[in-house]
Short mmCIF file of C-alpha atoms in Angstrom, two decimals:
data_model
loop_
_atom_site.label_atom_id
_atom_site.label_comp_id
_atom_site.label_asym_id
_atom_site.label_seq_id
_atom_site.Cartn_x
_atom_site.Cartn_y
_atom_site.Cartn_z
CA MET A 819 -31.66 6.13 -14.25
CA ARG A 820 -32.84 5.06 -17.68
CA SER A 821 -30.28 3.69 -20.03
CA PRO A 822 -30.11 4.88 -23.61
CA LEU A 823 -29.97 1.24 -24.61
CA LEU A 824 -33.68 0.83 -24.18
CA LEU A 825 -34.23 3.76 -26.48
CA LEU A 826 -32.11 2.68 -29.38
CA VAL A 827 -34.37 0.46 -31.39
CA LEU A 828 -34.87 2.50 -34.52
CA ALA A 829 -36.74 1.88 -37.72
CA PHE A 830 -35.49 3.94 -40.61
CA ALA A 831 -33.90 7.24 -41.55
CA SER A 832 -34.96 10.29 -43.52
CA LEU A 833 -32.68 13.07 -44.70
CA ASN A 834 -32.06 15.85 -42.24
CA THR A 835 -31.02 19.19 -43.76
CA PRO A 836 -30.08 22.26 -41.73
CA PRO A 837 -32.52 25.21 -41.89
CA ALA A 838 -31.77 27.71 -44.65
CA SER A 839 -31.19 31.39 -43.96
CA SER A 840 -33.24 34.10 -45.68
CA GLN A 841 -30.44 34.66 -48.21
CA GLU A 842 -30.09 30.98 -49.13
CA VAL A 843 -31.76 29.41 -52.10
CA ARG A 844 -34.49 27.04 -50.94
CA VAL A 845 -34.62 23.79 -52.82
CA PRO A 846 -37.91 21.93 -52.33
CA LEU A 847 -37.50 18.29 -51.33
CA PRO A 848 -39.85 15.57 -52.51
CA LYS A 849 -42.26 14.09 -50.02
CA LYS A 850 -41.23 10.98 -48.18
CA SER A 851 -41.35 8.01 -50.54
CA LYS A 852 -42.14 4.40 -49.73
CA TYR A 853 -39.91 2.65 -47.28
CA THR A 854 -36.99 0.67 -48.62
CA PRO A 855 -36.85 -3.06 -47.83
CA VAL A 856 -34.23 -2.38 -45.12
CA GLN A 857 -36.42 0.33 -43.57
CA GLU A 858 -39.46 -1.95 -43.65
CA LEU A 859 -37.57 -4.74 -41.92
CA ASN A 860 -36.35 -2.38 -39.20
CA ARG A 861 -39.82 -0.95 -38.67
CA ASP A 862 -41.28 -4.45 -38.37
CA GLY A 863 -38.50 -5.37 -35.96
CA VAL A 864 -39.35 -2.40 -33.77
CA LYS A 865 -43.01 -3.43 -33.76
CA ALA A 866 -41.99 -6.96 -32.72
CA LEU A 867 -39.96 -5.58 -29.81
CA GLU A 868 -42.89 -3.44 -28.71
CA LYS A 869 -44.79 -6.74 -28.41
CA HIS A 870 -41.82 -8.27 -26.54
CA ASP A 871 -41.10 -10.74 -29.36
CA VAL A 872 -37.31 -10.59 -29.26
CA ALA A 873 -36.78 -13.67 -31.46
CA LYS A 874 -38.85 -12.24 -34.31
CA ALA A 875 -37.17 -8.82 -34.05
CA LYS A 876 -33.76 -10.46 -34.22
CA ARG A 877 -34.68 -12.33 -37.41
CA LEU A 878 -35.95 -9.15 -39.05
CA PHE A 879 -32.87 -7.12 -38.10
CA TYR A 880 -30.55 -9.80 -39.46
CA LYS A 881 -32.48 -9.85 -42.73
CA ALA A 882 -32.00 -6.10 -42.94
CA TYR A 883 -28.29 -6.54 -42.21
CA LEU A 884 -27.91 -8.98 -45.10
CA LEU A 885 -29.44 -6.42 -47.43
CA ASP A 886 -27.33 -3.50 -46.17
CA PRO A 887 -24.56 -4.27 -43.64
CA ASN A 888 -23.75 -0.55 -43.31
CA ASP A 889 -27.20 0.74 -42.40
CA PRO A 890 -26.75 2.58 -39.06
CA PHE A 891 -30.23 1.76 -37.81
CA THR A 892 -29.81 -1.95 -38.49
CA LEU A 893 -26.42 -1.93 -36.77
CA ASN A 894 -27.86 -0.11 -33.78
CA ASN A 895 -30.79 -2.51 -33.57
CA LEU A 896 -28.49 -5.53 -33.69
CA GLY A 897 -26.46 -3.96 -30.89
CA TYR A 898 -29.65 -3.67 -28.87
CA ILE A 899 -30.50 -7.33 -29.48
CA SER A 900 -26.97 -8.39 -28.53
CA GLU A 901 -27.26 -6.53 -25.26
CA ILE A 902 -30.58 -8.16 -24.46
CA GLU A 903 -28.85 -11.51 -24.97
CA GLY A 904 -26.03 -10.49 -22.63
CA ASP A 905 -23.28 -10.28 -25.28
CA MET A 906 -21.90 -6.86 -24.35
CA GLU A 907 -18.81 -7.05 -26.52
CA ARG A 908 -20.82 -7.70 -29.65
CA ALA A 909 -23.29 -4.98 -28.67
CA ARG A 910 -20.47 -2.48 -28.34
CA ARG A 911 -19.10 -3.40 -31.77
CA TYR A 912 -22.48 -2.89 -33.39
CA TYR A 913 -22.94 0.46 -31.64
CA ASP A 914 -19.50 1.64 -32.75
CA GLN A 915 -20.28 0.70 -36.35
CA ALA A 916 -23.63 2.44 -36.12
CA GLN A 917 -21.98 5.65 -34.95
CA ALA A 918 -19.44 5.48 -37.76
CA ASN A 919 -22.17 5.19 -40.39
CA THR A 920 -24.87 7.51 -39.08
CA ALA A 921 -24.25 10.66 -41.14
CA GLU A 922 -27.36 12.87 -40.71
CA ALA A 923 -29.94 10.10 -40.58
CA VAL A 924 -32.98 10.88 -38.48
CA ILE A 925 -34.97 8.48 -36.32
CA ASP A 926 -38.44 7.86 -37.67
CA ARG A 927 -39.71 5.22 -35.23
CA SER A 928 -38.35 4.04 -31.89
CA THR A 929 -39.39 2.03 -28.87
CA GLU A 930 -38.88 5.33 -27.03
CA ARG A 931 -41.08 7.98 -28.61
CA LYS A 932 -39.04 10.97 -27.44
CA LEU A 933 -36.16 9.83 -29.67
CA GLU A 934 -38.20 10.06 -32.84
CA GLY A 935 -37.02 12.93 -35.04
CA LYS A 936 -33.53 13.03 -33.53
CA VAL A 937 -30.30 12.39 -35.42
CA VAL A 938 -29.19 8.81 -34.88
CA ALA A 939 -25.55 9.90 -34.47
CA LYS A 940 -26.53 11.54 -31.17
CA VAL A 941 -28.21 8.41 -29.85
CA ALA A 942 -26.62 5.23 -31.20
CA GLY A 943 -24.17 3.58 -28.86
CA GLN A 944 -24.18 6.44 -26.38
CA VAL A 945 -23.90 4.14 -23.39
CA GLY A 946 -21.56 4.98 -20.54
CA THR A 947 -18.92 2.47 -19.51
CA GLU A 948 -20.41 2.35 -16.03
CA GLU A 949 -23.91 1.55 -17.30
CA MET A 950 -22.62 -1.13 -19.66
CA HIS A 951 -20.64 -2.70 -16.82
CA LEU A 952 -23.72 -2.74 -14.62
CA ASN A 953 -25.70 -4.54 -17.29
CA GLN A 954 -22.90 -7.07 -17.74
CA LEU A 955 -22.86 -7.84 -14.02
CA ASN A 956 -26.59 -8.42 -13.91
CA SER A 957 -26.51 -10.57 -17.03
CA GLU A 958 -23.87 -12.79 -15.45
CA ALA A 959 -25.78 -12.92 -12.16
CA VAL A 960 -28.95 -14.05 -13.92
CA ARG A 961 -27.00 -16.78 -15.71
CA LEU A 962 -25.64 -18.06 -12.41
CA LEU A 963 -29.06 -17.91 -10.72
CA ASN A 964 -30.52 -20.01 -13.52
CA GLN A 965 -27.83 -22.59 -12.73
CA ASP A 966 -28.64 -22.61 -8.98
CA ARG A 967 -25.34 -20.88 -8.21
CA ALA A 968 -26.81 -18.25 -5.93
CA PRO A 969 -23.74 -17.54 -3.75
CA GLU A 970 -21.68 -16.66 -6.83
CA ALA A 971 -24.51 -14.51 -8.18
CA ASP A 972 -24.72 -12.81 -4.78
CA LEU A 973 -21.07 -11.70 -4.98
CA ILE A 974 -21.55 -10.31 -8.50
CA LEU A 975 -24.71 -8.45 -7.52
CA GLN A 976 -22.86 -6.88 -4.61
CA GLN A 977 -20.53 -5.33 -7.17
CA ALA A 978 -23.51 -4.10 -9.19
CA LEU A 979 -25.07 -2.47 -6.13
CA LYS A 980 -21.86 -0.57 -5.51
CA ILE A 981 -22.26 0.99 -8.95
CA ASN A 982 -25.93 1.85 -8.40
CA PRO A 983 -27.45 0.88 -5.03
CA ASN A 984 -30.97 1.85 -6.09
CA ASN A 985 -31.28 0.04 -9.41
CA PRO A 986 -34.58 -1.91 -9.24
CA PHE A 987 -33.40 -4.76 -11.45
CA THR A 988 -30.26 -5.32 -9.38
CA LEU A 989 -32.24 -5.16 -6.14
CA ASN A 990 -34.79 -7.63 -7.43
CA ASN A 991 -32.01 -9.99 -8.57
CA MET A 992 -30.33 -9.72 -5.20
CA GLY A 993 -33.64 -10.54 -3.52
CA PHE A 994 -33.91 -13.67 -5.62
CA ALA A 995 -30.31 -14.66 -4.83
CA LYS A 996 -30.90 -14.20 -1.11
CA GLU A 997 -34.08 -16.24 -1.34
CA LYS A 998 -32.24 -19.13 -2.97
CA GLU A 999 -29.62 -18.88 -0.23
CA GLY A 1000 -32.31 -19.28 2.44
CA GLU A 1001 -32.02 -15.70 3.70
CA LEU A 1002 -35.68 -14.81 3.36
CA GLU A 1003 -35.59 -11.69 5.53
CA GLN A 1004 -32.87 -10.12 3.36
CA ALA A 1005 -34.69 -11.28 0.23
CA ILE A 1006 -37.85 -9.47 1.32
CA ARG A 1007 -35.91 -6.27 2.08
CA ASN A 1008 -34.33 -6.26 -1.38
CA TYR A 1009 -37.63 -7.01 -3.11
CA GLN A 1010 -39.33 -4.20 -1.21
CA ARG A 1011 -36.57 -1.74 -2.05
CA ALA A 1012 -36.98 -2.64 -5.72
CA ALA A 1013 -40.75 -2.23 -5.51
CA ASN A 1014 -40.43 1.11 -3.69
CA THR A 1015 -38.52 2.63 -6.61
CA HIS A 1016 -41.87 2.61 -8.46
CA SER A 1017 -39.91 2.06 -11.66
CA THR A 1018 -41.99 1.78 -14.81
CA GLU A 1019 -39.22 -0.04 -16.70
CA LEU A 1020 -40.52 -3.19 -18.36
CA ILE A 1021 -39.13 -6.71 -18.21
CA VAL A 1022 -38.15 -7.78 -21.71
CA VAL A 1023 -36.16 -10.99 -21.23
CA THR A 1024 -37.29 -13.56 -18.66
CA GLU A 1025 -37.91 -17.29 -18.47
CA ASN A 1026 -41.44 -16.57 -17.28
CA LYS A 1027 -43.40 -15.48 -20.34
CA ASP A 1028 -46.20 -14.13 -18.15
CA TRP A 1029 -43.82 -11.50 -16.79
CA ARG A 1030 -42.80 -10.03 -20.12
CA GLY A 1031 -44.06 -6.51 -20.48
CA LYS A 1032 -44.70 -6.06 -16.75
CA THR A 1033 -42.87 -3.39 -14.76
CA ILE A 1034 -40.00 -4.38 -12.52
CA SER A 1035 -41.71 -2.71 -9.55
CA GLU A 1036 -44.79 -4.87 -9.99
CA VAL A 1037 -42.71 -8.05 -10.22
CA ALA A 1038 -40.59 -7.13 -7.19
CA ASP A 1039 -43.73 -6.45 -5.15
CA ARG A 1040 -45.07 -9.91 -6.00
CA ASN A 1041 -41.73 -11.48 -5.14
CA ALA A 1042 -41.77 -9.76 -1.75
CA LEU A 1043 -45.24 -11.17 -1.06
CA ASN A 1044 -44.23 -14.70 -2.07
CA ALA A 1045 -41.10 -14.56 0.09
CA SER A 1046 -43.15 -13.29 3.04
CA LEU A 1047 -45.54 -16.21 2.67
CA GLN A 1048 -42.60 -18.60 2.54
CA LEU A 1049 -41.13 -17.03 5.68
CA GLY A 1050 -44.45 -17.47 7.47
CA LYS A 1051 -44.28 -21.22 6.82
CA ALA A 1052 -40.69 -21.50 8.07
CA GLY A 1053 -41.53 -21.44 11.77
CA ALA A 1054 -41.38 -25.22 12.34
CA LEU A 1055 -38.19 -26.50 13.91
CA ASP A 1056 -37.15 -28.65 10.94
CA ALA A 1057 -37.70 -25.76 8.55
CA ARG A 1058 -35.70 -23.35 10.71
CA VAL A 1059 -32.80 -25.77 11.04
CA ALA A 1060 -32.81 -26.53 7.31
CA ARG A 1061 -32.82 -22.83 6.47
CA LEU A 1062 -29.91 -22.15 8.83
CA ASN A 1063 -27.93 -24.95 7.21
CA LEU A 1064 -28.70 -23.53 3.76
CA GLN A 1065 -27.64 -20.06 4.89
CA GLY A 1066 -24.41 -21.49 6.26
CA VAL A 1067 -23.64 -23.36 3.05
CA SER A 1068 -24.29 -20.24 1.00
CA ALA A 1069 -22.12 -18.13 3.30
CA MET A 1070 -19.28 -20.63 3.05
CA ASN A 1071 -19.56 -20.60 -0.75
CA ARG A 1072 -19.18 -16.81 -0.54
CA ASN A 1073 -16.12 -17.40 1.68
CA ASP A 1074 -17.93 -15.75 4.60
CA ARG A 1075 -16.74 -18.06 7.38
CA ALA A 1076 -18.01 -15.98 10.28
CA THR A 1077 -21.60 -16.01 9.03
CA ALA A 1078 -21.41 -19.71 8.17
CA ARG A 1079 -20.13 -20.56 11.65
CA ALA A 1080 -22.92 -18.56 13.33
CA ASP A 1081 -25.59 -20.26 11.19
CA PHE A 1082 -24.28 -23.79 11.78
CA GLU A 1083 -23.88 -23.28 15.52
CA GLN A 1084 -27.40 -21.88 15.80
CA ALA A 1085 -28.77 -24.84 13.84
CA PHE A 1086 -26.92 -27.21 16.19
CA LYS A 1087 -28.43 -25.52 19.25
CA LEU A 1088 -31.91 -25.93 17.81
CA ASP A 1089 -31.49 -29.56 16.76
CA PRO A 1090 -28.27 -31.37 17.80
CA GLN A 1091 -29.66 -34.67 16.44
CA ASN A 1092 -29.96 -33.55 12.81
CA SER A 1093 -27.53 -35.37 10.51
CA PHE A 1094 -26.88 -32.34 8.31
CA THR A 1095 -26.26 -30.09 11.29
CA ILE A 1096 -23.90 -32.58 12.96
CA ASN A 1097 -21.94 -32.96 9.73
CA ASN A 1098 -21.60 -29.21 9.41
CA MET A 1099 -20.31 -28.97 12.95
CA GLY A 1100 -17.68 -31.51 11.93
CA PHE A 1101 -16.75 -29.22 9.07
CA LEU A 1102 -16.31 -26.32 11.50
CA ALA A 1103 -14.07 -28.48 13.66
CA GLU A 1104 -11.95 -29.26 10.61
CA LEU A 1105 -11.65 -25.55 9.88
CA ASP A 1106 -10.35 -25.11 13.42
CA GLY A 1107 -7.77 -27.82 12.88
CA ASP A 1108 -9.42 -30.13 15.42
CA LYS A 1109 -9.60 -33.31 13.36
CA GLU A 1110 -10.36 -35.58 16.33
CA THR A 1111 -13.55 -33.65 17.12
CA ALA A 1112 -14.41 -33.49 13.41
CA GLN A 1113 -14.07 -37.27 13.22
CA THR A 1114 -16.48 -37.67 16.13
CA TYR A 1115 -19.08 -35.44 14.48
CA TYR A 1116 -18.79 -37.24 11.14
CA GLU A 1117 -19.28 -40.62 12.81
CA GLN A 1118 -22.38 -39.34 14.62
CA ALA A 1119 -23.78 -37.83 11.41
CA GLN A 1120 -23.73 -41.23 9.70
CA ALA A 1121 -26.37 -42.58 12.08
CA ALA A 1122 -28.28 -39.41 13.04
CA VAL A 1123 -31.81 -38.34 12.13
CA ARG A 1124 -32.34 -37.69 8.38
CA ASN A 1125 -29.09 -39.44 7.51
CA ARG A 1126 -30.71 -41.10 4.48
CA GLU A 1127 -31.86 -37.83 2.95
CA LYS A 1128 -30.00 -36.59 -0.08
CA VAL A 1129 -27.72 -33.58 -0.10
CA ALA A 1130 -29.25 -30.70 -2.03
CA VAL A 1131 -26.65 -27.94 -1.68
CA ALA A 1132 -23.00 -28.32 -0.74
CA THR A 1133 -19.62 -26.69 -1.04
CA ARG A 1134 -18.77 -29.44 -3.51
CA ALA A 1135 -21.09 -30.00 -6.46
CA GLU A 1136 -20.18 -33.69 -6.92
CA VAL A 1137 -21.66 -34.70 -3.55
CA GLU A 1138 -25.03 -33.12 -4.25
CA GLY A 1139 -27.66 -35.81 -4.68
CA ARG A 1140 -25.85 -38.34 -2.47
CA GLU A 1141 -27.24 -39.56 0.86
CA MET A 1142 -26.02 -37.65 3.88
CA ARG A 1143 -24.71 -40.76 5.63
CA HIS A 1144 -22.48 -41.63 2.67
CA VAL A 1145 -21.04 -38.14 2.47
CA ALA A 1146 -20.35 -38.08 6.22
CA GLU A 1147 -18.70 -41.49 5.89
CA GLN A 1148 -16.43 -40.16 3.14
CA SER A 1149 -15.45 -37.16 5.27
CA SER A 1150 -14.82 -39.46 8.23
CA THR A 1151 -12.60 -41.72 6.15
CA LEU A 1152 -10.53 -38.82 4.90
CA VAL A 1153 -10.05 -37.41 8.39
CA GLU A 1154 -9.09 -40.84 9.72
CA SER A 1155 -6.53 -41.25 6.95
CA THR A 1156 -5.05 -37.86 7.78
CA LEU A 1157 -4.82 -38.70 11.49
CA ASP A 1158 -3.16 -42.06 10.73
CA ALA A 1159 -0.64 -40.37 8.46
CA GLN A 1160 0.18 -37.80 11.11
CA ALA A 1161 0.58 -40.49 13.77
CA GLU A 1162 2.89 -42.52 11.53
CA ALA A 1163 4.98 -39.44 10.78
CA LYS A 1164 5.39 -38.80 14.51
CA ARG A 1165 6.39 -42.40 15.18
CA GLN A 1166 9.13 -42.22 12.58
CA SER A 1167 10.30 -38.84 13.77
CA SER A 1168 13.35 -38.66 16.02
CA THR A 1169 11.93 -35.76 18.02
CA ARG A 1170 10.61 -36.36 21.51
CA PRO A 1171 6.82 -36.19 21.95
CA THR A 1172 5.52 -32.99 23.54
CA LEU A 1173 2.47 -32.43 25.64
CA LYS A 1174 -0.08 -29.92 24.43
CA THR A 1175 -3.60 -29.10 25.44
CA ARG A 1176 -6.52 -28.04 23.32
CA ASP A 1177 -6.44 -24.47 24.61
CA LYS A 1178 -2.66 -23.86 24.74
CA PRO A 1179 0.12 -25.04 22.40
CA ALA A 1180 3.15 -26.81 23.84
CA PRO A 1181 6.09 -24.57 24.77
CA GLY A 1182 8.23 -23.79 21.77
CA SER A 1183 5.84 -25.41 19.30
CA LYS A 1184 4.39 -23.68 16.30
CA PRO A 1185 0.63 -23.26 16.05
CA ALA A 1186 -1.04 -25.49 13.50
CA PRO A 1187 -2.09 -23.65 10.36
CA THR A 1188 -5.80 -23.03 10.01
CA PRO A 1189 -7.18 -25.13 7.14
CA GLN A 1190 -8.75 -23.26 4.27
CA PRO A 1191 -12.44 -23.86 3.58
CA ALA A 1192 -13.31 -26.39 0.95
CA THR A 1193 -14.60 -24.83 -2.22
CA ARG A 1194 -16.15 -26.21 -5.37
CA GLN A 1195 -12.76 -25.85 -7.03
CA ASP A 1196 -10.80 -27.60 -4.24
CA GLN A 1197 -10.33 -31.20 -5.32
CA SER A 1198 -8.67 -32.34 -2.06
CA HIS A 1199 -11.81 -32.55 0.05
CA PRO A 1200 -15.31 -33.85 -0.57
CA GLY A 1201 -18.27 -31.56 -0.13
CA THR A 1202 -18.46 -30.81 3.55
CA VAL A 1203 -21.33 -28.43 4.09
CA TYR A 1204 -24.83 -29.51 3.27
CA THR A 1205 -28.45 -28.62 3.44
CA PRO A 1206 -31.61 -30.70 3.10
CA PRO A 1207 -33.35 -30.98 -0.27
CA GLU A 1208 -36.48 -29.01 0.54
CA PHE A 1209 -34.48 -25.81 0.22
CA ARG A 1210 -32.96 -26.61 -3.16
CA LYS A 1211 -35.28 -24.20 -4.95
CA PRO A 1212 -37.22 -21.84 -2.67
CA HIS A 1213 -40.15 -21.30 -5.03
CA ASP A 1214 -40.32 -24.10 -7.55
CA GLN A 1215 -44.05 -23.48 -7.97
CA SER A 1216 -43.97 -19.70 -7.77
CA PRO A 1217 -43.15 -17.12 -10.45
CA ASN A 1218 -39.96 -16.08 -8.63
CA SER A 1219 -37.02 -16.37 -10.94
CA PRO A 1220 -34.41 -13.93 -12.22
CA ALA A 1221 -35.64 -11.67 -14.96
CA GLN A 1222 -33.76 -9.51 -17.38
CA PRO A 1223 -34.83 -6.01 -18.39
CA SER A 1224 -34.42 -4.56 -21.78
CA PRO A 1225 -30.80 -3.43 -21.83
CA GLN A 1226 -30.37 -0.50 -19.59
CA PRO A 1227 -27.26 0.42 -17.76
CA ASP A 1228 -28.94 0.55 -14.43
CA ASP A 1229 -31.63 -1.94 -15.28
CA THR A 1230 -29.98 -5.20 -15.18
CA GLN A 1231 -31.47 -8.59 -14.94
CA LYS A 1232 -33.91 -9.44 -12.28
CA PRO A 1233 -34.62 -12.93 -11.11
CA PRO A 1234 -35.64 -14.85 -14.25
CA ASN A 1235 -38.72 -16.74 -14.69
#
């Protein structure tokens, strides 16, 4: 579905008079005169947008605004620019002002030709709440993807897909998020779904200048190819284990414990000597409340293979960039301190010791509460889930990166470049 937002960039207005009946007196109107300075600036701004030069268009529209802050076309155009930049509240304010000042002005030039000749009052700001919300979600997702916060972007894009499951920009963004989370198969599926929409909508805002002006379907198709090539290179054992660890970290950051557990356990089966994998198994043991087993894993991780490699992705941002052995040592120290504190509390307690096994609690005792997963906001635990550095950025050398379409309710940002 095409959003009216893409169609709203207007140049100038001419008077629109209703047709006269046969009994009415016909008053001849003079031919269209030269454009006013405000009209010229808006026309030039439209031309700049047609060439995907958003910065120049913005300057021209602001110059027009300084000359006439009540011109409906200028207000509408500034709303369009605000939406491209992801400021939806400001865009809405501009659109509301444009509607209030439209009168019977007629569109002379637009980025969407079919709008030319229509009354601006019937076009400006006519964006549904649902479409605006979709664009907001994609804008936020693109911002997070640019900050390497793929799990958070993933959750936001899931909301966007509930609004419109077939939007090509959202699908492409989700593909990019999945790729950064190490889930290449899902990334390819999302890219292909975006490409199969055969959308002709153009990418307007993206970090990759080479992508500006290209259709979202074309970009998604290229992303699918790049992800497929990456998947073909991921057959080696080290690559498979690293990708499983990355998937587990990402799942944990989305609070998806079941998926994280399955990924970590599979990685451990493939390579039980990998320092990152052993550490993550210790994390799972902590989640289960089994601190003794967690302590054993953390101690093993300090001396295991790849223990000197640096953490690339973790549940705690402050441990990223540190060597794996040092992070495992920190986790081990914290667990040991907790065990010592618990032992001391029992020694000073007047209650008699009770026997309990790992599979069954002691009679009359209460089950230990299940610890909550560490998150980036939880300051009580160091980062506990890690992945090797080679998966920090799936395609550092490729054009894959979230891109943002020209504001359209359904067309929301796709992985920039």
